[in-house]
Each structure stands twice: as structure tokens, then as C-alpha cells.
XYZ file of C-alpha atoms in Angstrom:
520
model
C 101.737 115.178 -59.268
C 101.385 111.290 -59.197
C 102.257 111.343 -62.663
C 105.434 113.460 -62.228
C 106.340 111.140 -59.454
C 106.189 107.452 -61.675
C 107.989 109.401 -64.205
C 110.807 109.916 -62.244
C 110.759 106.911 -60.700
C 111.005 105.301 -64.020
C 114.119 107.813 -65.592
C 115.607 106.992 -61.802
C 115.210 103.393 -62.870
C 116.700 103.901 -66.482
C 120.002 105.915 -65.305
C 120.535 103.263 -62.643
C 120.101 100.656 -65.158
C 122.919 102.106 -67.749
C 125.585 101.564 -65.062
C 125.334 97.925 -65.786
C 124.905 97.185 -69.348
C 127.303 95.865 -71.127
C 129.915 96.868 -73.758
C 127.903 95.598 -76.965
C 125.841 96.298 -80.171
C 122.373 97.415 -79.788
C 119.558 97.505 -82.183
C 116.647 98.047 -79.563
C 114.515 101.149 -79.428
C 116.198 102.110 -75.787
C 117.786 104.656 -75.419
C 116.725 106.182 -78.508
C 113.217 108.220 -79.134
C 110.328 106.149 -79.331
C 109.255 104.850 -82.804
C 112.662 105.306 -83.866
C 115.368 102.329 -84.195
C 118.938 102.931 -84.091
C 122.256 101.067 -83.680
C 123.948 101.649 -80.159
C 126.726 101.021 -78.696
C 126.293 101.355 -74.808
C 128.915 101.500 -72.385
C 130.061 99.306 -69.382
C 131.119 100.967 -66.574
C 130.446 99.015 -63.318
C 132.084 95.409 -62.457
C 134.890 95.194 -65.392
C 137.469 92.663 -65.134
C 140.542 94.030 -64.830
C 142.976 92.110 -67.324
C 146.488 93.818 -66.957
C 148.255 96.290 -64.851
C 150.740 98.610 -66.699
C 154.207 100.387 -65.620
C 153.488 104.204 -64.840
C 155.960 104.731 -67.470
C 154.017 103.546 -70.080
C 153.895 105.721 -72.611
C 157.988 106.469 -73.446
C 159.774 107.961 -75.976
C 163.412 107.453 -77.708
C 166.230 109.938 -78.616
C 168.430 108.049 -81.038
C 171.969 108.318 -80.350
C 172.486 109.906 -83.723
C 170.710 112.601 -82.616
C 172.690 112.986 -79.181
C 175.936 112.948 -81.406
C 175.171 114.289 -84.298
C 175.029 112.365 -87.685
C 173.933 110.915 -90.529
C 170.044 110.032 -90.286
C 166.672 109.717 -92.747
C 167.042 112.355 -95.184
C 163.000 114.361 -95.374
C 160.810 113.304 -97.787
C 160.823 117.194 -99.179
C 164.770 116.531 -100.273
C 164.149 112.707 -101.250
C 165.649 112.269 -104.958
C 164.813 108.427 -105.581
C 167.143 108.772 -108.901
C 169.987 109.036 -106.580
C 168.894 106.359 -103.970
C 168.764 103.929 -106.685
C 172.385 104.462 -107.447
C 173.834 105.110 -104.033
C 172.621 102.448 -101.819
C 171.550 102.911 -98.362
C 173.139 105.528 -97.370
C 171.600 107.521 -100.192
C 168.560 107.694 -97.706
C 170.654 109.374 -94.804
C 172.006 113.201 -94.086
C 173.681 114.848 -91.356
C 171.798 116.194 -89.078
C 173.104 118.511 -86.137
C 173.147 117.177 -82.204
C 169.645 117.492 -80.710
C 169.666 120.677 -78.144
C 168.385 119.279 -74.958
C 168.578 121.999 -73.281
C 166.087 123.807 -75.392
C 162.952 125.340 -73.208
C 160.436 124.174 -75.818
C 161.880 120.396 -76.035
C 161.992 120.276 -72.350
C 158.663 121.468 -71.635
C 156.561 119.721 -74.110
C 158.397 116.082 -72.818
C 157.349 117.068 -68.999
C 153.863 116.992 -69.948
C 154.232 113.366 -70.924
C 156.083 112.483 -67.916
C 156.946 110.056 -66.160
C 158.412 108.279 -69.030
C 161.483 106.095 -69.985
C 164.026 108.495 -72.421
C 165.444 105.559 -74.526
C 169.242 107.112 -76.060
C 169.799 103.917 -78.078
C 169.298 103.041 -82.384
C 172.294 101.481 -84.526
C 174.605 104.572 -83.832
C 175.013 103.663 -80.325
C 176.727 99.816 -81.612
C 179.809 101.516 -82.660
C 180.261 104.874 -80.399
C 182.661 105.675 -78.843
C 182.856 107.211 -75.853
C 185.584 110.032 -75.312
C 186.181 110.221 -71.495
C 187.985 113.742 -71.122
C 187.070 117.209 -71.547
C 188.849 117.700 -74.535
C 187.538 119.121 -77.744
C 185.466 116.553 -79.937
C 187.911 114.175 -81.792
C 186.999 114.610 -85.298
C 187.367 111.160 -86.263
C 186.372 108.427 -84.006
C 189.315 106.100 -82.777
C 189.559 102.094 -84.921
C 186.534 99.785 -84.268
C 184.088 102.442 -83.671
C 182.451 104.989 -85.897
C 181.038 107.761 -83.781
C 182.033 110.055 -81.196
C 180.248 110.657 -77.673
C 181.657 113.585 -75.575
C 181.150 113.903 -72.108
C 179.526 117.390 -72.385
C 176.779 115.503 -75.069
C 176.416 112.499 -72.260
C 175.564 115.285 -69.424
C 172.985 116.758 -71.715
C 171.001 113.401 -71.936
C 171.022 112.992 -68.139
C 169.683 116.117 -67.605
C 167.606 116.426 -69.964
C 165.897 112.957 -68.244
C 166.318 114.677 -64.928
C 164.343 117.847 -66.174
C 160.925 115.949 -67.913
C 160.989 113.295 -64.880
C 162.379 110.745 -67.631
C 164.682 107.385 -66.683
C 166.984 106.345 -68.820
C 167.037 103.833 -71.041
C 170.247 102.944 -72.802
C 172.300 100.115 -74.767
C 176.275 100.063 -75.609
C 178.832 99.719 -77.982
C 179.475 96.440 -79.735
C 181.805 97.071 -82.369
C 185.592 95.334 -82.822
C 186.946 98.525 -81.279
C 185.454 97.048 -77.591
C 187.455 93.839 -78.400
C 190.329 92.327 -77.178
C 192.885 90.899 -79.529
C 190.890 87.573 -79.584
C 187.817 89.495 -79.919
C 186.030 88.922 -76.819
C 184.127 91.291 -75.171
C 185.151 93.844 -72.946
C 184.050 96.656 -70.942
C 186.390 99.232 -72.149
C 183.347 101.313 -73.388
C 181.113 100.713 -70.657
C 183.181 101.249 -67.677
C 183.922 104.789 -67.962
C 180.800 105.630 -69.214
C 178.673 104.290 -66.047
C 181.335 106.387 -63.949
C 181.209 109.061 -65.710
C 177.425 108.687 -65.395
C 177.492 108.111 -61.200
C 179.737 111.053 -61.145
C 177.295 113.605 -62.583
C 174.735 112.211 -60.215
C 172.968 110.063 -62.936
C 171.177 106.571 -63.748
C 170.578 104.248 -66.313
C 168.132 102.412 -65.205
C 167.530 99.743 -67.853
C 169.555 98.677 -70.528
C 170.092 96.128 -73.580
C 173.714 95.133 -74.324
C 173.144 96.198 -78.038
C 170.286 97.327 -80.305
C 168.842 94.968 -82.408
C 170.765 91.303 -82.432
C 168.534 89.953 -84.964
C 170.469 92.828 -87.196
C 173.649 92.217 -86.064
C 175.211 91.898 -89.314
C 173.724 95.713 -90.506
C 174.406 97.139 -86.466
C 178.315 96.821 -86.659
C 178.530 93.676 -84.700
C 181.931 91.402 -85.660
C 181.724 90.074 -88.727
C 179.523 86.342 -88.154
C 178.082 87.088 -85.273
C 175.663 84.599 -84.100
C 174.157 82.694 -80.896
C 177.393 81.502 -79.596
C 178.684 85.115 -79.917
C 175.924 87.007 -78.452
C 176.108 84.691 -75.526
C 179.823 85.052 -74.786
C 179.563 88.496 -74.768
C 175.903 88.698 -72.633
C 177.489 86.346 -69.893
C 180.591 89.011 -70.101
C 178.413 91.850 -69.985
C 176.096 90.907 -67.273
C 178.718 89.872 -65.077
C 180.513 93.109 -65.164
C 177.115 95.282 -64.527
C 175.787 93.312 -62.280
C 179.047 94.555 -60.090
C 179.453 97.820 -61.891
C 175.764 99.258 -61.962
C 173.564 96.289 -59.920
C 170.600 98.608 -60.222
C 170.711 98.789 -63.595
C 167.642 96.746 -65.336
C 168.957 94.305 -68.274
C 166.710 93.902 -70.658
C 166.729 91.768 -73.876
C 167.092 90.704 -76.575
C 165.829 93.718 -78.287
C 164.994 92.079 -81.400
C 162.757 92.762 -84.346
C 161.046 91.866 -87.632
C 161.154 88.301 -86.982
C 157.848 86.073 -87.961
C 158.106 87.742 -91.807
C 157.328 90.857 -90.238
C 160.387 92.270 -91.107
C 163.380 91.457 -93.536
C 167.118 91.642 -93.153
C 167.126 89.124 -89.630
C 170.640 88.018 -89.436
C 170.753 86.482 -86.278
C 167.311 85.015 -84.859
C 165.627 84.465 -80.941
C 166.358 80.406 -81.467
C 170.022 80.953 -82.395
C 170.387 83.251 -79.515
C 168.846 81.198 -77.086
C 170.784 77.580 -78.502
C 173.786 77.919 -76.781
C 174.626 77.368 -72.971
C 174.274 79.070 -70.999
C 171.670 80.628 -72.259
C 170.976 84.311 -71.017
C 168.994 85.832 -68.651
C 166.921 88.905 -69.124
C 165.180 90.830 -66.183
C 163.248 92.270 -68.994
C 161.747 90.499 -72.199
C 162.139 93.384 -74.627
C 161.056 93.554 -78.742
C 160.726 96.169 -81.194
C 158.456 96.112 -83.342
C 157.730 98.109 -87.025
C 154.822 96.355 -89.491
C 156.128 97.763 -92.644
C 158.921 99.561 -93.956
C 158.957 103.351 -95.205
C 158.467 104.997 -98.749
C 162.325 105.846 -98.346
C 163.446 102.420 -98.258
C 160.852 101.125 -100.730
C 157.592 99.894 -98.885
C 154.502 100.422 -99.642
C 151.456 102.068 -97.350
C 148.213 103.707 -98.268
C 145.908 105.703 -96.324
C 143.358 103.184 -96.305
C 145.526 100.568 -94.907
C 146.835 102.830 -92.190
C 142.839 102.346 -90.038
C 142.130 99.156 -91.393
C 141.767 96.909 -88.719
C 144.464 94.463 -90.578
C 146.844 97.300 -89.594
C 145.490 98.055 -86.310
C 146.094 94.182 -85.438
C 149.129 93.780 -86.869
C 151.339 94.967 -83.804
C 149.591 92.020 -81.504
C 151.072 89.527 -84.588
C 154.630 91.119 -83.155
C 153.775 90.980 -79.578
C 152.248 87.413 -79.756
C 155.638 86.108 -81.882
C 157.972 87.410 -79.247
C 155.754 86.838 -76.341
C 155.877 82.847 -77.447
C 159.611 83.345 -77.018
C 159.094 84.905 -73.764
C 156.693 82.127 -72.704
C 159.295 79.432 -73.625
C 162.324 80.742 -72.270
C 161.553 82.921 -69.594
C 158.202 82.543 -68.491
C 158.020 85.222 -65.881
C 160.090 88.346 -67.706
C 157.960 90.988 -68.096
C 157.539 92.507 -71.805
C 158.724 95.822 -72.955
C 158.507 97.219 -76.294
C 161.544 99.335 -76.532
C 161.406 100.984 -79.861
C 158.524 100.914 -82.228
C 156.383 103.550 -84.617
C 154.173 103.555 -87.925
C 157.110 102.388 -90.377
C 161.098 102.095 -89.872
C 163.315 103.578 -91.427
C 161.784 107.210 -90.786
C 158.242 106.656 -90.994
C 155.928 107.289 -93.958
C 155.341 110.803 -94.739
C 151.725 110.135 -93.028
C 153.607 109.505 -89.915
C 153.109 113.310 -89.372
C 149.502 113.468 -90.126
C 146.241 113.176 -88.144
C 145.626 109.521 -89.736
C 148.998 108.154 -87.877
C 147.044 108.704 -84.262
C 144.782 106.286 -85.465
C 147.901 103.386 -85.041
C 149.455 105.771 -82.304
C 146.052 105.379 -79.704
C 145.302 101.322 -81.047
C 148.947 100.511 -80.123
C 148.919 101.527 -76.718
C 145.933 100.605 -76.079
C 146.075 97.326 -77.665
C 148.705 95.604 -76.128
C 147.968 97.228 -72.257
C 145.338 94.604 -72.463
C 148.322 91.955 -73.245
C 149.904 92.976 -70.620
C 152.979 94.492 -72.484
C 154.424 97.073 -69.831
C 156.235 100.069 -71.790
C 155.756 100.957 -75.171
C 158.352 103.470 -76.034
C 157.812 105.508 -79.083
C 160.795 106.056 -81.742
C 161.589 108.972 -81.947
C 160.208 111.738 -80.017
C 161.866 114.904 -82.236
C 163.707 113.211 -85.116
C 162.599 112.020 -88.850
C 159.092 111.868 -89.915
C 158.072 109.647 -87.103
C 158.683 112.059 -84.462
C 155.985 113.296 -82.725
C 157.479 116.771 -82.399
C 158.457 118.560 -85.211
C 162.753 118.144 -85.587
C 163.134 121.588 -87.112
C 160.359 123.541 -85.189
C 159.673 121.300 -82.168
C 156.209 121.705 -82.737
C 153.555 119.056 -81.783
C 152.413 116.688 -84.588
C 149.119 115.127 -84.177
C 150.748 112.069 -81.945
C 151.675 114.677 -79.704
C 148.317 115.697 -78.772
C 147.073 111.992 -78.836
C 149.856 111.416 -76.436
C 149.102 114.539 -74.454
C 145.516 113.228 -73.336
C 146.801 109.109 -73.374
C 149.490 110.828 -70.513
C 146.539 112.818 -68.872
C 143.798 110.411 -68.374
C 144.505 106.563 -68.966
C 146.052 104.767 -65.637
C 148.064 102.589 -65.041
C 144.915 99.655 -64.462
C 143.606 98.105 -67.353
C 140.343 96.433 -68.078
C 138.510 94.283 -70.425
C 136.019 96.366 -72.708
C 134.203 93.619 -74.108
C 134.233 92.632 -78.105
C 133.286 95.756 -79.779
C 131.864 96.569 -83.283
C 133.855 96.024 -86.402
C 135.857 99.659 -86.786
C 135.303 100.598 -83.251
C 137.310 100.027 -80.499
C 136.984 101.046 -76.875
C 139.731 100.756 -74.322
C 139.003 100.994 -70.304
C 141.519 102.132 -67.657
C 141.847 103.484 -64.369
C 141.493 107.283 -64.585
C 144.852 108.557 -63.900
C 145.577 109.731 -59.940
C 142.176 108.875 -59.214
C 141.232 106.368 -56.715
C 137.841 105.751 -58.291
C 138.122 107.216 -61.873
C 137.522 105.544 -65.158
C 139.102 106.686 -68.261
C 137.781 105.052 -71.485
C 139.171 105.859 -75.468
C 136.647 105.173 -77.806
C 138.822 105.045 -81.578
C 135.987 104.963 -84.630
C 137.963 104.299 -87.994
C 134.659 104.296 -89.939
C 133.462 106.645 -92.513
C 130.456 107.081 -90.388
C 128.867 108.060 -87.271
C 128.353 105.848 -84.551
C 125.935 106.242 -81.841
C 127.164 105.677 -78.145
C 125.134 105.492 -75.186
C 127.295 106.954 -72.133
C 125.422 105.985 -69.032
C 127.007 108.920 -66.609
C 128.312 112.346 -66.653
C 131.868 112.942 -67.860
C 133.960 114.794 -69.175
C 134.284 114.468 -73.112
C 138.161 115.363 -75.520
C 137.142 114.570 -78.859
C 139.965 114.606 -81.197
C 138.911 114.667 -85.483
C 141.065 116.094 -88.595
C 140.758 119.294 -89.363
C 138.947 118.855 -92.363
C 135.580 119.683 -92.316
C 133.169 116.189 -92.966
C 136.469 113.479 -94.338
C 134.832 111.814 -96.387
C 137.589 109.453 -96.724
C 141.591 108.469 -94.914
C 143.361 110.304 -97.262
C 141.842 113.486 -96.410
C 143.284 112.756 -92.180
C 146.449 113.314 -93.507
C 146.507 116.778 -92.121
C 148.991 117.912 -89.466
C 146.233 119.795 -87.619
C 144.321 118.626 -85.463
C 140.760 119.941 -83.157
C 139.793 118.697 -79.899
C 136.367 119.467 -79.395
C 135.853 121.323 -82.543
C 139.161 124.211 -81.641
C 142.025 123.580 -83.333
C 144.884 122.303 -81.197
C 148.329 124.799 -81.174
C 150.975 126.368 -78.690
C 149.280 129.552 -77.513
C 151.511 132.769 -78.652
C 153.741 132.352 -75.612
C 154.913 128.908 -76.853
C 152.933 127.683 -73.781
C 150.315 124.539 -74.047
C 146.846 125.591 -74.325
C 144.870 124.614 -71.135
C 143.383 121.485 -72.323
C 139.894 121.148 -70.793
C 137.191 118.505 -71.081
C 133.897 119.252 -72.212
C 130.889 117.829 -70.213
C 128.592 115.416 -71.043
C 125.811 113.706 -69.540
C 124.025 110.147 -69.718
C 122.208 109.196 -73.367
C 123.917 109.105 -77.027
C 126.877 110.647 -78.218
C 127.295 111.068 -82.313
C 130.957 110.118 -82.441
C 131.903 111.475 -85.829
C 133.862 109.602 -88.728
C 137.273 109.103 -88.144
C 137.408 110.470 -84.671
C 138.148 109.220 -81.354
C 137.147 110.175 -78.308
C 138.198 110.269 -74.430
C 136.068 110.264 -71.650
C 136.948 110.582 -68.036
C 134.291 109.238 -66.011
């Protein structure tokens, strides 16, 4: 009996003791059976600093404007003839595509269970649309100045659509000639009726950037040599009128990208912008941010690259060039990342696959620990890099990775501690929990690592469905399991009932190229 006793005593002792050890590589022979050495690595879950705070809106998503109207965007890989891209320039890579339904019961549900987000209805179409204020049939050509056509009836849709998955708008505006006056200054004959129309309806835009993408100005439609001095003009024009017309309305900005040789193609850079007086004033610092450009327009990206941690990193090399920016000229904005996803211009075929999740899950969890404060994802249903299917509406792998990011991971963020090379482990506040801890554990190796969890939780471990990878370019499947089932809308088009599995203090085998949630 004695002996029963100091035994217990001494596993009392040992569970007690886990709560405090830190977040680190360990070769020791604890936890692990005696005689037997193996390399741990043991979590932290009492006394983390917490290093950031993040909006409850996180996670958000974009429609592009193309979609809402209906037009030409990234051809599919499946039709892709590069002997004709060659010959026909850019627009080679583009095809109509029909206005997105957002009414549609399947679209609508799967975007509530990632709510609340931000909607984002923004991209290059929205620089030259125009908007057609009447109820009148669809003009089949838009007016001089602008190249696209927004009806009211199309403009309704997106507000309810944000009203119906507990989404806020996000938006930007025309900023083609056809908004000019003779002199070509900037004016709000585009704007005006569409915030009017958009109070009338009952609706909000909550935050907005004059235009997407300055530092493409010269590719968005912008007036032909449009730099710093002209992007001022027009932002002191611009805020002055909302500021009267919509004061609720968020401005954020620039809403530049590719800058730092991340990207090519900058026409008009964050110095330029910022040289003139006076210079503007964001209540939002926003980016976007893409490390590489597609297969369709030529760039180059292999499976191996897509988990190395090169890749992984490469999004805080965008965040830290803007956020220097941010430091310099408005030292208090917050940051937003407005529009970002594996590759522009469509995403890589592996956008679709399980081995996108990989950048998907690092991303967000990445730069919550710099603080960023939204990270909307481009697109949610269109192209490649949608995370639902545009023909079927069908969850891609991101999806599901999004699913569980929505479900557990709060809005509090801590610091994990420096982790092993190909393992990464992110800490938050479990979501509506006062006490909760949700942690991601992402292991991009080819082999399994041993974790010591030091209390119960509940475990969603997400791997391809491919039985033992043996290396990234078998992830590029578009299934995906969660605790060994495979993940798919049950037969009623309904989501299955995610659950967590349980599991209790000592090592978990994290598999290869897995990751792993667990709500503590």
C-alpha cells in the first residue's frame, strides 16, 4: 500500500510538473520509457506571454468584383493552351466567367461557418466599374471611362449575402477617367450613389481603400501617369467627401503590393505616394501580399518549396517591408492584409491541394504573432486559389483548415517559444472560452515527431489522404482526413459534425506532413 501511495505521489508530481515546461527540444529520457532515448518536443501551457491581440474578424475572405459582375477572369489550368498565351498576351490567361450566385444555399452556408469575417468585393475590376443607379436592364456596354457594369440588383446581392454569413464589408471604388472631371480631378460621381444606394437597402461598408493596388496603377486603369502627386489629390478628395458621406466607414490604405522585389510590375511605389503634401492619412495600414507568381503567368513553384520554411517565412519578408512603412509614416495604424493567397494571378494548380494548407495555417498564424489584424484570403469561390470549389462549391483542403482555424484559435495570441526546424507551434486563446487554450502544431517534415502534451485535450489532426507521403508531391491531393476519416459534405450537403478526439498527458506521434489542433 505504501508503495502504491509514493507512486502516485510521484506521477502526481510528474503531471504537475508538465504544466510548466517549456516549449523546446528534448533529448532526455523523461517522458519516454526508461532505457529508451527519444527526441521531444514538450509543450508550454502555463504563464505564456501574450504578444498580440487579433481582430475577431481575422480570418476573411474576398469576392472579386469580377465575380459580382460577371467577367473575364483566370482561365483553369484544365483549358490552359500556353501556345496561345504566348501569342495573345495577357489576356490570353483570362475567360468569362458568369456572376457569382450569392444567394446560393451551399455558398451561404459554408461562409457562416467561418463567420464573423470581413467579405472583401474589391480586385482590378472594381478600378473601372461602373455603377448603373436604376432598375433598368443591364447596359450591355459600360458608359466612356469605365469598363464594367454594376447593377443595383448585383450590389443588393453582395450586401446580403454579408448580412446572411455575419460578414462586413469590405470594399474599394472606381478610379478610371470616366470618374473625372474635364481637368481630370477626382470626383465622387461613382461613389455617391453607390453609398446611397447602399444606406437605402439597409447596408454598410465598413472599411474601404480608394482603389486596389496603387503600386499597379498603371495595369488597374488609373489615368495614364499616375503617380504620388496624383494619388494624393485624389485621397485628400476622396476622404473629404466620405468622411461627410459615410463617417463610419473605415479608410484603409494604401493597399499596395509586391514591393521589396517581391513582386514585379510596381508602377507607382509607398515613397512616391507618401512624397507629396499633404501626405494621407489612413485609419488602416493595409498591404497585399503574394510571394510568387502562378504557372499561368509564368512563375515557377515546386512542391518542395511550397513547406520549406524559406516559403513559410517569406510572407513576414512582406509584412516586415510594409510594416517599416507603417512605422515611418504612421506609427500607430493598425495593419491589415487585405488580399493575399499561395500565388497571384490564380494560384498554382497546388493551390487546391492538401500541400497549400501547409502556407494557408503558417500565414495566419505567423503574422498574429506580428500583430497583423485581418488577413483576408483571395478568393473564397473563384480560380484555383479559392478555397471552395467555383464550379461545385465544394470545400478544398483550405476550407477545412479554415473550418477548425474559425473554430478554435481566439482572438489572444501568445508567444510559443523557438521551435524545432520544420515544426511550428502557434498558441491562442481558445475561442469563446474564458480560460481555453488553443494551440496548432504544423510538422512539414518527412517524419514523425514526438510531442509531449502535458493535459487532456481534445485532438483534430488533419494529414493527406495518402496513405504514409513519403514526400510533398504526393499532398497534392484535394482530400483531406481529420483524424484518420476523410473530410466531405454529408449526403444532405450539410457539414459533417466535426468532433475532437481526446487525448491525455504523455507523447503524441504527430505524423509526416500533418498538423495538428489541440484545444486545451
Amino acid at each position: 500500500m505504501k508503495t502504491i501511495y509514493i507512486v502516485t505521489l510521484i506521477l502526481i508530481a510528474t503531471c504537475l510538473g508538465a504544466f510548466a515546461v517549456d516549449l523546446k527540444t528534448d533529448n532526455s529520457k523523461d517522458p519516454v520509457s526508461p532505457g529508451q532515448t527519444e527526441h521531444i518536443i514538450r509543450l508550454k501551457l502555463r504563464n505564456l506571454k501574450q504578444i498580440a491581440e487579433v481582430n475577431e474578424r481575422y480570418q476573411s475572405f474576398n469576392v472579386e468584383m469580377c465575380e459580382v459582375v460577371g467577367g473575364r477572369f483566370w482561365i483553369p489550368y484544365v483549358l490552359l493552351d500556353s501556345t496561345k498565351i504566348r501569342g495573345g498576351g495577357f489576356d490570353a490567361l483570362k475567360r468569362k466567367i458568369p456572376a457569382v450566385n450569392l444567394y446560393d444555399k451551399k455558398l451561404r452556408m459554408l461562409t457562416s461557418e467561418l463567420g464573423p469575417t470581413y467579405i472583401r468585393v474589391s480586385g482590378t475590376w472594381a478600378n473601372s466599374t461602373y455603377f448603373q443607379d436604376n432598375d433598368d436592364s443591364k447596359l450591355v456596354t459600360a458608359p466612356d471611362g469605365y469598363e464594367n457594369v454594376l447593377t443595383r440588383k448585383e450590389w443588393k446581392g453582395v450586401i446580403d449575402f454579408c448580412k446572411a454569413v455575419d460578414g462586413k464589408l469590405a470594399a474599394s471604388f472606381a478610379i478610371s477617367d470616366g470618374m473625372r472631371d474635364k481637368e481630370g480631378n477626382w470626383t465622387s460621381a461613382q461613389v455617391e450613389p453607390l453609398i446611397n444606394y447602399t444606406k437605402s437597402i439597409g447596408g454598410e461598408i465598413a472599411v474601404a481603400e480608394m482603389f486596389n493596388e496603387p503600386s499597379h496603377a498603371s495595369h488597374g486603369n488609373a489615368p495614364k501617369n499616375y503617380d504620388g502627386n496624383y494619388f494624393d489629390k485624389d485621397f485628400a478628395a476622396f476622404k473629404s467627401f466620405v468622411r461627410s458621406a459615410m463617417p463610419e466607414m473605415i479608410i484603409a490604405g494604401p493597399g499596395s503590393t509586391g514591393e521589396g522585389g517581391i513582386m514585379p510590375g510596381i508602377s507607382l511605389t509607398t515613397d512616391q505616394i507618401f512624397a507629396a503634401d499633404p501626405k494621407p492619412n489612413f485609419d488602416i495600414w493595409s498591404y497585399h501580399y503574394y510571394g510568387i507568381l502562378s504557372k499561368r503567368c509564368f512563375g515557377r513553384q515546386t512542391p518542395e518549396n511550397a513547406i520549406s520554411k524559406e516559403w513559410l517565412s517569406k510572407t513576414e519578408l512582406g509584412l516586415k517591408y510594409y510594416e517599416e512603412f507603417r512605422d515611418k509614416y504612421q506609427p500607430c495604424a493598425p495593419i491589415w492584409l487585405t488580399e493575399t493567397a499561395e500565388a497571384s494571378c490564380g494560384g498554382n494548380p497546388l493551390s487546391e491541394t492538401y500541400l497549400d494548407c501547409f502556407r494557408y495555417l503558417e500565414q495566419l498564424g505567423r503574422l498574429a504573432k506580428r500583430n497583423v489584424q485581418v488577413v483576408m484570403h483571395n478568393t473564397l469561390c473563384a480560380s484555383e486559389y479559392g478555397i471552395l470549389d467555383q464550379y461545385t462549391l465544394e470545400p478544398r483542403p483550405n476550407y477545412w483548415a479554415a473550418l477548425l482555424w474559425n473554430k478554435l484559435m481566439g482572438t489572444k495570441v501568445y508567444d510559443a517559444g523557438v521551435l524545432t526546424d520544420g515544426v511550428d507551434i502557434f498558441a491562442h486563446s481558445l475561442k469563446n472560452s474564458s480560460k481555453g487554450m488553443a494551440v496548432l502544431i504544423v510538422n512539414t517534415k518527412d517524419t514523425e515527431q514526438s510531442i509531449f502534451i502535458p493535459a487532456k485535450a481534445k485532438q483534430y489532426l488533419f494529414s493527406a489522404d495518402v496513405f504514409q507521403p513519403k514526400s510533398a508531391n504526393e499532398l497534392q491531393t484535394k482530400t483531406v482526413k481529420l483524424n484518420g476519416q476523410v473530410l466531405n459534405l454529408n449526403s444532405d450537403g450539410a457539414l459533417p459534425n466535426i468532433k475532437g478526439k481526446k487525448v491525455y498527458p504523455g507523447v503524441f506521434k504527430l505524423p509526416p506532413y500533418s498538423f495538428l489542433f489541440l484545444s486545451f
